[in-house]
Short mmCIF file of C-alpha atoms in Angstrom, two decimals:
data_model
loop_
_atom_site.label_atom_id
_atom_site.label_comp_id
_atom_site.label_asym_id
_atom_site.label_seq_id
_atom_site.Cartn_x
_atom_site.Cartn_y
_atom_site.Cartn_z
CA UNK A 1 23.80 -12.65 26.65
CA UNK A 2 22.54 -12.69 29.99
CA UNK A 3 19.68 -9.99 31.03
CA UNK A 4 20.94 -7.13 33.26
CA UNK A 5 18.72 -5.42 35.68
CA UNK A 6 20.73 -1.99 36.22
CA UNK A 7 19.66 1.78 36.43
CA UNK A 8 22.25 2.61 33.78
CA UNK A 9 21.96 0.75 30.66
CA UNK A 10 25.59 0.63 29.66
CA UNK A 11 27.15 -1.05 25.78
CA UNK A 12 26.94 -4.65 27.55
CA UNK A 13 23.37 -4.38 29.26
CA UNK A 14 22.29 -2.97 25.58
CA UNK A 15 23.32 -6.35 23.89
CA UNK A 16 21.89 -8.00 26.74
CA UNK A 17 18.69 -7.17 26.89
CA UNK A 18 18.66 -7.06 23.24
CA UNK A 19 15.82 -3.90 23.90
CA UNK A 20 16.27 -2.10 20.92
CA UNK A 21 18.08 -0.21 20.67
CA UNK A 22 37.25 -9.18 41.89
CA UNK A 23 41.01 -9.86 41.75
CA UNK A 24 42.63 -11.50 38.57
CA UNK A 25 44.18 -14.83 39.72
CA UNK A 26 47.96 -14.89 38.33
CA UNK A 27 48.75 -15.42 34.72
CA UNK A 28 48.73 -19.03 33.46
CA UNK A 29 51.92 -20.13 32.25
CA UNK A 30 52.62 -20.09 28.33
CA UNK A 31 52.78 -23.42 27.14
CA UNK A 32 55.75 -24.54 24.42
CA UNK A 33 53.45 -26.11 22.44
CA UNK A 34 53.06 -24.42 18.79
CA UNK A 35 49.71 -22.30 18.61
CA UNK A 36 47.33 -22.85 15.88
CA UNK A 37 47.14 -20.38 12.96
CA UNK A 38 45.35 -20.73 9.87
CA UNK A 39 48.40 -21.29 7.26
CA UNK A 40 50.38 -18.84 5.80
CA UNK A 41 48.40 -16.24 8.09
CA UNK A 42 50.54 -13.60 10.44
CA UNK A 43 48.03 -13.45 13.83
CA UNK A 44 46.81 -9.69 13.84
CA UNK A 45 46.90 -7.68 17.03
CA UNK A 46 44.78 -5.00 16.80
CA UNK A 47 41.92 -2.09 18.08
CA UNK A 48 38.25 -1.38 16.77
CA UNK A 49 36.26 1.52 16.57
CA UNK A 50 32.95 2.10 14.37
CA UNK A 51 31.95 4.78 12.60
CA UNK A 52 28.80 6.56 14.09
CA UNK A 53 30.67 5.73 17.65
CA UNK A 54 33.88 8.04 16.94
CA UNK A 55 33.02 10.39 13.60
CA UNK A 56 30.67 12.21 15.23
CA UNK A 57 27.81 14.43 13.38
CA UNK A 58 26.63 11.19 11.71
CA UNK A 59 23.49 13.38 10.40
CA UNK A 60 21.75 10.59 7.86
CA UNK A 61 21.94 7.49 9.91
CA UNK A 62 18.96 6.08 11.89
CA UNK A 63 20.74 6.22 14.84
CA UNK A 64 20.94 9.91 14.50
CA UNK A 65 17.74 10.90 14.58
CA UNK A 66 16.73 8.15 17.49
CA UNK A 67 18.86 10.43 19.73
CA UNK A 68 17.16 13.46 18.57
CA UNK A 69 13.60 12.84 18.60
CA UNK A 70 11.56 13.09 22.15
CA UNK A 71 11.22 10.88 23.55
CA UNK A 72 13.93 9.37 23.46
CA UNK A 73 15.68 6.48 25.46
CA UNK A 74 19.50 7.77 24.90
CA UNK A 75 21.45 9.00 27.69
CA UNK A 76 22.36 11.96 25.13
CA UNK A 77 23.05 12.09 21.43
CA UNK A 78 26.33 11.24 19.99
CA UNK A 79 27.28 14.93 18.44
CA UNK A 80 30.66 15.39 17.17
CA UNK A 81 31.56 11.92 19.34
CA UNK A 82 35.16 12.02 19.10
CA UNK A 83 35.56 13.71 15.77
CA UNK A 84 37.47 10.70 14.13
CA UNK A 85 35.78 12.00 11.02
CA UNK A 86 38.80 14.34 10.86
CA UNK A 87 41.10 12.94 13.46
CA UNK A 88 41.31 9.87 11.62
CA UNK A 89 45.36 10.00 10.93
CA UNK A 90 45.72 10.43 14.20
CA UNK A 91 44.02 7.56 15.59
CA UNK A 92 45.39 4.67 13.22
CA UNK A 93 48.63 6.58 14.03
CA UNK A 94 48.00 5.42 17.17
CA UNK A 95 47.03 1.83 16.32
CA UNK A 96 50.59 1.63 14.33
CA UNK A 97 52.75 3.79 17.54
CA UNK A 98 51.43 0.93 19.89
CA UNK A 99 52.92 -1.96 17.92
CA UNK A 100 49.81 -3.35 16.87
CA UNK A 101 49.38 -4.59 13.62
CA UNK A 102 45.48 -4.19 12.44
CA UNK A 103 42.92 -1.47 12.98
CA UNK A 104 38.97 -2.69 12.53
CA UNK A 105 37.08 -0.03 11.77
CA UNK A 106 33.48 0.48 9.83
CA UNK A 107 32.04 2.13 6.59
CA UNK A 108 29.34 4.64 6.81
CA UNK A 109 26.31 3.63 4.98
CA UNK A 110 24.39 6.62 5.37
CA UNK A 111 27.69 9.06 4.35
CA UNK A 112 28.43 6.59 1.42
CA UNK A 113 24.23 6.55 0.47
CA UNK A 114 22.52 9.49 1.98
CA UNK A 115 19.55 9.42 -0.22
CA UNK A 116 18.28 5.70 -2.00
CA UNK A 117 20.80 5.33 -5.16
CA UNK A 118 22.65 8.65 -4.49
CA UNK A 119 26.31 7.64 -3.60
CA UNK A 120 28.74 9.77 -2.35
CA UNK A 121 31.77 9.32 -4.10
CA UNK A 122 33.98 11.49 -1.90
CA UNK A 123 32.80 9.35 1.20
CA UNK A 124 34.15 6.18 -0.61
CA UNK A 125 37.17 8.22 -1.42
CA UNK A 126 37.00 8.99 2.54
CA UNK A 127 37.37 5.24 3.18
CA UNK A 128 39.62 4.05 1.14
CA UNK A 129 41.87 6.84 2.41
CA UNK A 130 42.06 5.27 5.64
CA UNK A 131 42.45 1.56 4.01
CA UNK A 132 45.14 3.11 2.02
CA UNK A 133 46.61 4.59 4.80
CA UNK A 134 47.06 1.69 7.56
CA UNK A 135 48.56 0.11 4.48
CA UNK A 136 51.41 2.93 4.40
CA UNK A 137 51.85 2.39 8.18
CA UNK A 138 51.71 -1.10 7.65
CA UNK A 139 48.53 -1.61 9.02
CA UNK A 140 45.95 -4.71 8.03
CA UNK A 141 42.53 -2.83 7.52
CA UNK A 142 39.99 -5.09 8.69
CA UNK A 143 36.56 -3.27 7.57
CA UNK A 144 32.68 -4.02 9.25
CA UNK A 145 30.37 -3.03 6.23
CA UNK A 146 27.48 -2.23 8.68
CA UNK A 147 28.03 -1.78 12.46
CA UNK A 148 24.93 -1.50 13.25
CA UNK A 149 23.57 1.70 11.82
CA UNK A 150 21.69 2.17 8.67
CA UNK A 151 20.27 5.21 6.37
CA UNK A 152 17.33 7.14 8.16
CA UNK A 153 15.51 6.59 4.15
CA UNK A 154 16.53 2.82 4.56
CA UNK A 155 14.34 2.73 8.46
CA UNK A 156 11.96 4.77 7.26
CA UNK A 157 10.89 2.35 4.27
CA UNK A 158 10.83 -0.87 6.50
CA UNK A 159 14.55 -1.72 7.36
CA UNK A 160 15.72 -5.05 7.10
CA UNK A 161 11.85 -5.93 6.56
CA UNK A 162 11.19 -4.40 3.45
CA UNK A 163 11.52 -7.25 0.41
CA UNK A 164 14.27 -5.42 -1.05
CA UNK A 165 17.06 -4.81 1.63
CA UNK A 166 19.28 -7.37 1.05
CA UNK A 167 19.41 -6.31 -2.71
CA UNK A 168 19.85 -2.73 -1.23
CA UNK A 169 22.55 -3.72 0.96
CA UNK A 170 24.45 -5.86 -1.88
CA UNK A 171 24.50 -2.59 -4.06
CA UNK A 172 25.98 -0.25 -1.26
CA UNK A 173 28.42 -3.65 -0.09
CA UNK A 174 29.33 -3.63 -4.21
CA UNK A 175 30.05 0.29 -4.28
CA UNK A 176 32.39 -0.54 -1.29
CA UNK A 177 33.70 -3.08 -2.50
CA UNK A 178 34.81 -1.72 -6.10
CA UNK A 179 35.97 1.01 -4.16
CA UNK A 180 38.89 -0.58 -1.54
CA UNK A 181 38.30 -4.12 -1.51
CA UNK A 182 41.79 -4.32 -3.29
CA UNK A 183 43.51 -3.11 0.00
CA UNK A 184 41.17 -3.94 2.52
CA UNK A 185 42.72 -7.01 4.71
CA UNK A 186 39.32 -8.38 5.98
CA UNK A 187 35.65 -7.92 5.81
CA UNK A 188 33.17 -7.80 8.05
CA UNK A 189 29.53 -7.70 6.48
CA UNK A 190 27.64 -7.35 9.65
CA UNK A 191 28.22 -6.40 13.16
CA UNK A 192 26.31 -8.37 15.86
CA UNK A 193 23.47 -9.14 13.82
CA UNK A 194 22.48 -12.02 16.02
CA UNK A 195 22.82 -9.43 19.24
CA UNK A 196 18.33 -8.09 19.18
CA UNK A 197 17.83 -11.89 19.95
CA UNK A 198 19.31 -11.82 23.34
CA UNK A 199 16.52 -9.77 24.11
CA UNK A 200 13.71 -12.38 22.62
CA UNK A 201 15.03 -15.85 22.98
CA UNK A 202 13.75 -16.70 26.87
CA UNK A 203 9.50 -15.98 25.89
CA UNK A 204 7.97 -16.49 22.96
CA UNK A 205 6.95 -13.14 23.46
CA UNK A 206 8.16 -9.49 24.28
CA UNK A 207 8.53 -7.92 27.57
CA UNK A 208 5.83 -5.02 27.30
CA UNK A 209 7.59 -3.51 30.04
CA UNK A 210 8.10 0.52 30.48
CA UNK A 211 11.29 0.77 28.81
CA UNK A 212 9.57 -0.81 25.98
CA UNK A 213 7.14 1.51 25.83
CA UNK A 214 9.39 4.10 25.77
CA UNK A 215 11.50 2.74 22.74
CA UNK A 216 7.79 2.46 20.87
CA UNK A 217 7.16 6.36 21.84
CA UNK A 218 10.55 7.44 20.30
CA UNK A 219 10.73 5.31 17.11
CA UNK A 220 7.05 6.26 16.38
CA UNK A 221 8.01 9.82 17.03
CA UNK A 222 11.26 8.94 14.38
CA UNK A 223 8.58 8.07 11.95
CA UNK A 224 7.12 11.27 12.13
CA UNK A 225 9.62 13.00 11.60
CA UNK A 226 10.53 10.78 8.43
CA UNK A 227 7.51 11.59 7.12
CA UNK A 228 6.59 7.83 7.19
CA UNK A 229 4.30 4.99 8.85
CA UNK A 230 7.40 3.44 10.29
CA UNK A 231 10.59 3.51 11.14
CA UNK A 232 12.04 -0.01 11.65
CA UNK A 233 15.56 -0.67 13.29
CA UNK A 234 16.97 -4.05 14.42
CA UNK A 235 17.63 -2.93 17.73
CA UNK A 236 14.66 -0.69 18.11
CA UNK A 237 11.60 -3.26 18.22
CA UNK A 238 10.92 -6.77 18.16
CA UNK A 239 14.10 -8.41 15.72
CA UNK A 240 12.51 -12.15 14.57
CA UNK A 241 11.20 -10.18 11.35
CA UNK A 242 13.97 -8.43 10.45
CA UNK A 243 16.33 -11.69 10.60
CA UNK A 244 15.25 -13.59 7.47
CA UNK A 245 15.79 -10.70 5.32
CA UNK A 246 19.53 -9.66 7.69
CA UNK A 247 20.82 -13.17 6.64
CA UNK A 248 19.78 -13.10 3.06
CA UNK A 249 21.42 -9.48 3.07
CA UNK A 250 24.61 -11.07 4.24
CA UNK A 251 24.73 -13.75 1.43
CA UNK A 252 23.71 -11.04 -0.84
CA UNK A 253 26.66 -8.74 0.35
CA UNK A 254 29.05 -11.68 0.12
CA UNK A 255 27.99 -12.70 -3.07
CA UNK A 256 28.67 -8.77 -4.56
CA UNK A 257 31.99 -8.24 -2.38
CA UNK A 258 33.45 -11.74 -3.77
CA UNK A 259 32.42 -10.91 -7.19
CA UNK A 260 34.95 -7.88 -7.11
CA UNK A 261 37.69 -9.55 -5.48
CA UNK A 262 36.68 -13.81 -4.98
CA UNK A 263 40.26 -14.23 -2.67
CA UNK A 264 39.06 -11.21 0.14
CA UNK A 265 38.34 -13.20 3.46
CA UNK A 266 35.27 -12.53 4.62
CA UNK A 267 32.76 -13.15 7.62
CA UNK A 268 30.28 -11.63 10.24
CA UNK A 269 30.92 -11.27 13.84
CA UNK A 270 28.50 -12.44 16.23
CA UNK A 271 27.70 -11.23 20.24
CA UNK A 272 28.86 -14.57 22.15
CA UNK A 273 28.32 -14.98 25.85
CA UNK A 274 30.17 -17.70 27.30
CA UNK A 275 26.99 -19.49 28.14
CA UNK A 276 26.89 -22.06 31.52
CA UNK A 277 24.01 -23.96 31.86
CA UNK A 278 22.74 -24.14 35.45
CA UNK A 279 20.65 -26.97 36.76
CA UNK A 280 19.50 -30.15 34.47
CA UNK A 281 16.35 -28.39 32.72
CA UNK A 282 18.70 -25.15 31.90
CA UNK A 283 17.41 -23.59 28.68
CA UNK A 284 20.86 -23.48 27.38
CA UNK A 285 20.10 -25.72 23.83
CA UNK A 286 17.08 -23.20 23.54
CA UNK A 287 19.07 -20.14 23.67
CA UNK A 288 21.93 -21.37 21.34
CA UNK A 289 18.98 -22.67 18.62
CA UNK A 290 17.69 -18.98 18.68
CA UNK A 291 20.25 -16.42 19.42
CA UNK A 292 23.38 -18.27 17.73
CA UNK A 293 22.89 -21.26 14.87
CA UNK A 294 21.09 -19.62 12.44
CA UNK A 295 24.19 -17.42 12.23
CA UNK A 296 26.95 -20.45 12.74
CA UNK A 297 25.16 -21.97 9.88
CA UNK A 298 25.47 -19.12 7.65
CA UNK A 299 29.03 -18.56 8.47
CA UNK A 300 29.75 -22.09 7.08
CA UNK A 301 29.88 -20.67 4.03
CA UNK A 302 32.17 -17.51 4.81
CA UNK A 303 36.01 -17.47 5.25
CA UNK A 304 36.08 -16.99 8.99
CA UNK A 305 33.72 -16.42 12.04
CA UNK A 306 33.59 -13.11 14.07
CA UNK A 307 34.07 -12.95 17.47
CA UNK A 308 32.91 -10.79 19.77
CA UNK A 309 32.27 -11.72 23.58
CA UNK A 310 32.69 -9.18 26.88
CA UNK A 311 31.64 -12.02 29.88
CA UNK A 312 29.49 -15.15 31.15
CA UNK A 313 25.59 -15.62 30.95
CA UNK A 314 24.43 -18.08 33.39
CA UNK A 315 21.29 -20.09 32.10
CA UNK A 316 18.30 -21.78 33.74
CA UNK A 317 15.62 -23.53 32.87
CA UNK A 318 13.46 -20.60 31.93
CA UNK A 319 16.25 -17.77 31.08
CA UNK A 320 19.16 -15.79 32.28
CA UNK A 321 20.20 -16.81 36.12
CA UNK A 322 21.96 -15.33 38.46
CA UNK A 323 25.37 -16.79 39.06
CA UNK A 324 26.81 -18.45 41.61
CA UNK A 325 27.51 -16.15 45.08
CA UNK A 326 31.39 -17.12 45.15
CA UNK A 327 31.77 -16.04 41.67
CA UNK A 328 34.63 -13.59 41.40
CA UNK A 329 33.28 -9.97 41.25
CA UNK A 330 34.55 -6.63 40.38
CA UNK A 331 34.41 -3.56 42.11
CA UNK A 332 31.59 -2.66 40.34
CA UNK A 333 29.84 -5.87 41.00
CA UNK A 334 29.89 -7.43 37.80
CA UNK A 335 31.33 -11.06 37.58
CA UNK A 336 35.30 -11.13 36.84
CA UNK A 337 35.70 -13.40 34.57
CA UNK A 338 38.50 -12.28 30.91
CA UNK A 339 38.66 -15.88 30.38
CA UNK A 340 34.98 -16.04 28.62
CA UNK A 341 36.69 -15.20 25.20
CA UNK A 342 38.72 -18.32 25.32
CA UNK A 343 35.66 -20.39 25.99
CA UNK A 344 33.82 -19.07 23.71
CA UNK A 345 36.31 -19.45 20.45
CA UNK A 346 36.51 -23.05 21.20
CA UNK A 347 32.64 -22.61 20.78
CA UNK A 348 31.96 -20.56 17.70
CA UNK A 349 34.94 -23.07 15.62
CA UNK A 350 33.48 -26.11 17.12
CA UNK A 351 30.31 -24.94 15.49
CA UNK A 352 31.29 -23.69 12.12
CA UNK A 353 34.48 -25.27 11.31
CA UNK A 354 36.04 -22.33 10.27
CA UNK A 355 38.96 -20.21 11.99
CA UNK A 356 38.42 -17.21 14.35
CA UNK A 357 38.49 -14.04 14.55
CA UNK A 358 38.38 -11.88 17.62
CA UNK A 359 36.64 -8.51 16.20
CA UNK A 360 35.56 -7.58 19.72
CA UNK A 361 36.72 -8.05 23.58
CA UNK A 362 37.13 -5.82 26.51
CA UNK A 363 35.90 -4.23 29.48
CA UNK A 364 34.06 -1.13 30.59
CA UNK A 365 36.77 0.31 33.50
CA UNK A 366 37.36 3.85 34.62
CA UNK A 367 40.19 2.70 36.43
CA UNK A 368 42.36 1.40 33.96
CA UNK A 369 44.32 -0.41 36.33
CA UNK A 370 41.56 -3.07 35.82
CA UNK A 371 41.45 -3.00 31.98
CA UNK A 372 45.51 -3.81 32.28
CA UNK A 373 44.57 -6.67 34.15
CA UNK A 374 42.08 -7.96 32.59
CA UNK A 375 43.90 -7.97 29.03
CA UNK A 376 47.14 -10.60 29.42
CA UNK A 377 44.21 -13.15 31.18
CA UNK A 378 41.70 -12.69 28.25
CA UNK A 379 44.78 -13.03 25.62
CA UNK A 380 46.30 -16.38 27.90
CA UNK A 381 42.85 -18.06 27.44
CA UNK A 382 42.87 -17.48 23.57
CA UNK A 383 46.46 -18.44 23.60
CA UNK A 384 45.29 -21.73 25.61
CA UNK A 385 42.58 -21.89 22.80
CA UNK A 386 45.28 -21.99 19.83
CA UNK A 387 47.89 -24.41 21.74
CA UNK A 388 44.73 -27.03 21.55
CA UNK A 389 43.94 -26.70 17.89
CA UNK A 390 41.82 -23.33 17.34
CA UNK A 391 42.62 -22.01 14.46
CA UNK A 392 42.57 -18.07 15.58
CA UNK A 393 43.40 -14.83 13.30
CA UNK A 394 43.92 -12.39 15.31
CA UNK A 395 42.80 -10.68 18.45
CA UNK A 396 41.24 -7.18 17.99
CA UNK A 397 40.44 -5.00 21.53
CA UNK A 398 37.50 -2.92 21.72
CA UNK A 399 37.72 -0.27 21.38
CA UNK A 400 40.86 2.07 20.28
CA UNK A 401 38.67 4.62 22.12
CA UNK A 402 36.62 6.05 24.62
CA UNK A 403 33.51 6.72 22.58
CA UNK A 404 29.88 7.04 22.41
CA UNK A 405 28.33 3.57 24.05
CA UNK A 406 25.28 3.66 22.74
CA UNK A 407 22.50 4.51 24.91
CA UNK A 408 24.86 5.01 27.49
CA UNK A 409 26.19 7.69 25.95
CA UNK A 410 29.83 8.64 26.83
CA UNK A 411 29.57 7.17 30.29
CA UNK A 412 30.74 3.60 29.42
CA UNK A 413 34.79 3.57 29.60
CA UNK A 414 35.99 1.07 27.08
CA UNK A 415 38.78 2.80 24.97
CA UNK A 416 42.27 1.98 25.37
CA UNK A 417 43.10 6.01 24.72
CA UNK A 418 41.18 8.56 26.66
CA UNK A 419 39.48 11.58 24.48
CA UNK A 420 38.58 14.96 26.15
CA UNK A 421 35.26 15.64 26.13
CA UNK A 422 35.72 19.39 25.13
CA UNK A 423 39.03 19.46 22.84
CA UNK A 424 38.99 16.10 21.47
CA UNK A 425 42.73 15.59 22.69
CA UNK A 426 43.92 11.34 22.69
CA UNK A 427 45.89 10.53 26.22
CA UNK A 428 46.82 6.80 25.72
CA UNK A 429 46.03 4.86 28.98
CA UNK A 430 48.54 2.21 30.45
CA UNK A 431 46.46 -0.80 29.42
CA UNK A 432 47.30 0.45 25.30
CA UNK A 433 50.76 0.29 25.55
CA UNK A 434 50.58 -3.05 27.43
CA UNK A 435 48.52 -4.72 24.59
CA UNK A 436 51.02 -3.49 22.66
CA UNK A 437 53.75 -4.95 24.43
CA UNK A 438 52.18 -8.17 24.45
CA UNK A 439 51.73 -7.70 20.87
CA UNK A 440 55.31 -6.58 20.06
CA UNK A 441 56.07 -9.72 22.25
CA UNK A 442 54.19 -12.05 20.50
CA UNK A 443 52.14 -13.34 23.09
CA UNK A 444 51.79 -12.95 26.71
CA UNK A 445 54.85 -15.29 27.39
CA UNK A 446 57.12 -12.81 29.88
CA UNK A 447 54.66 -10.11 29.72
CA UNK A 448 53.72 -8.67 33.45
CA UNK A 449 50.48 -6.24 33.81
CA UNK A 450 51.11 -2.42 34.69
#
């Protein structure tokens, strides 16, 4: 994804810079022609959330303590984020009252393995209750075994650059596993792993810039406080080492969730920009090498490919561009453009051969009058997608909430409900109950924004 030079690093400039841590035309007319869906599969309409995003108090997890230590480079730490640790019924109430059919949410490894080979058994019981309970609402539970976060004891011994982390992750994705994997409707292993290299793939090598320096200063100071020489974090620090021993950790995870139930689909989801290549010596082929086909290729051995895409990256010959001046803009100034996510589906099958799934799309709007816009033309272009041969499972918005965004904090608006800062009270926004309509309706055929 495309570099963003902004004074408030927001979710999308995070996966951008891969740092560690306009008017909607009218909607294009449904075509007659039969949409692609792999057989014998219903298409899943659906919301995400992940864990240390919404449960707030997420105490053991890297993440955590990154907030806490100073310095720090987070807006402000997550706290009790949206309480979803208890409000859980609520919000895949939610999911089901809108007339969508899945809810994607994630596991907690450092709840379920707060200590190295202590498991909590009552988190796993935690889990499954909320498999087992979009079941009884009729829900497909599509679970992410890692989204993003890991055990503070897990960073503190190396991360995913210690020798034995993928064996580490293939014992907590087996206690999982053994645990739900019997209900669970789809699995995720990984969240975004691909999404550091966004930050790396233009230089050989990293931008020693002040913001840099800063995320040094507080993951040193996270070592510290560890009690350790390091404290290593995909997103915290320069990601090439960590990826040989992230994709082994995958096939590892596979290999244990398969061996408890071999007929669970399973895949990753990747961070897709809809990449345009400007000018003839555009670095476009470079950036795809790095950031995406070491991922594509080890997704040709999964059930599906994850999706996850939020807008266009315009590339040069030596990086990230700017992009053309009559480009569409919002009022925010960022490029209009929903449409990306059908682009970039054709992409990701094209390059793996296998069917789609959209774990991730939306938009960061306070007015919500944009995010109702922006839905039905994201939705038409994947519809557009299936009607010439993709083979798509479902389309899942991010997020069900407004929620902690990272280093953003709780500035970033992406949720399709609104939570009160102070009493944790859901208002569902306009834009929810018309992805709900179009998913009700089957498509956006007939289906006019609020």
């Amino acid at each position: 994804m495309t570099v963003v030079k902004t004074s408030r690093i927001d979710r999308r400039s995070f996966l951008a810079t891969g740092a560690a841590l306009g008017t909607a035309g009218a909607m294009p007319a449904y075509a007659k022609t039969r949409a692609a869906t792999p057989r014998g599969a219903q298409f899943l309409w659906g919301a995400a959330t992940a864990a240390h995003q919404v449960e707030g108090n997420n105490v053991n997890a890297d993440i955590w303590l990154l907030e806490q230590v100073t310095p720090t480079v987070f807006a402000e730490p997550s706290g009790d984020a949206d309480d979803s640790l208890h409000r859980w019924r609520e919000d895949v109430g939610i999911v089901r009252g809108l007339g969508l059919t899945c809810y994607r949410f994630s596991v907690e490894w450092s709840r379920i393995e707060p200590a190295k080979g202590q498991f909590s058994q009552a988190y796993l019981d935690y889990y499954s209750r909320i498999v087992d309970y979009c079941r009884e609402l009729g829900l497909a539970p599509v679970v992410t075994f890692n989204h993003f976060t890991t055990p503070r004891w897990f960073a503190a011994s190396g991360g995913w650059i210690q020798k034995d982390a993928p064996a580490l992750f293939a014992r907590f994705a087996d206690k999982v596993a053994r645990a739900m994997a019997g209900s669970i409707s789809h699995a995720v292993t990984f969240n975004e792993p691909n999404l550091a290299l966004g930050g790396v793939w233009p230089t050989e090598t990293r931008d020693n810039s002040e913001f840099e320096a800063k995320v040094a200063a507080m993951t040193a100071a996270a070592a510290r406080a560890s009690g350790s020489d390091r404290f290593d974090v995909l997103n915290a620090g320069d990601p090439r080492p960590m990826i040989p021993g992230l994709i082994e950790a995958h096939r590892q995870a596979r290999a244990a969730i398969k061996a408890v139930r071999g007929d669970l689909p399973l895949g990753l989801s990747l961070a897709l920009s809809d990449d345009v290549g400007i000018g003839p010596d555009n670095a476009l082929g470079r950036k795809r090498k790095i950031v995406y086909e070491p991922f594509f290729e080890l997704a040709r051995d999964d059930d599906f490919i994850g999706v996850q895409t939020y807008g266009r990256a315009f590339i040069g010959k030596t990086g990230p561009v700017e992009g053309p001046k009559d480009t569409p803009r919002r009022a925010n100034g960022g490029e209009w453009y929903p449409s990306a996510i059908g682009n970039t589906i054709r992409y990701a099958h094209e390059a793996t051969g296998k069917p789609v799934l959209i774990t991730e799309n939306g938009i960061d709007a306070a007015d919500d009058t944009e995010r109702a816009r922006f839905i039905p033309e994201a939705i038409a272009s994947v519809e557009k997608a299936r009607i010439d041969g993709v083979p798509v499972i479902g389309y899942i918005h991010w997020s069900l909430l407004d929620n902690f965004e990272w280093l953003s904090g709780y500035g970033p608006k992406y949720g399709l409900v609104a939570v009160d800062r102070k009493t944790f009270a859901r208002t569902i926004k306009p834009s929810a109950r018309l992805l709900g309509r179009i998913a009700r309706n089957g498509g956006t055929r007939g289906i006019a924004g609020e």
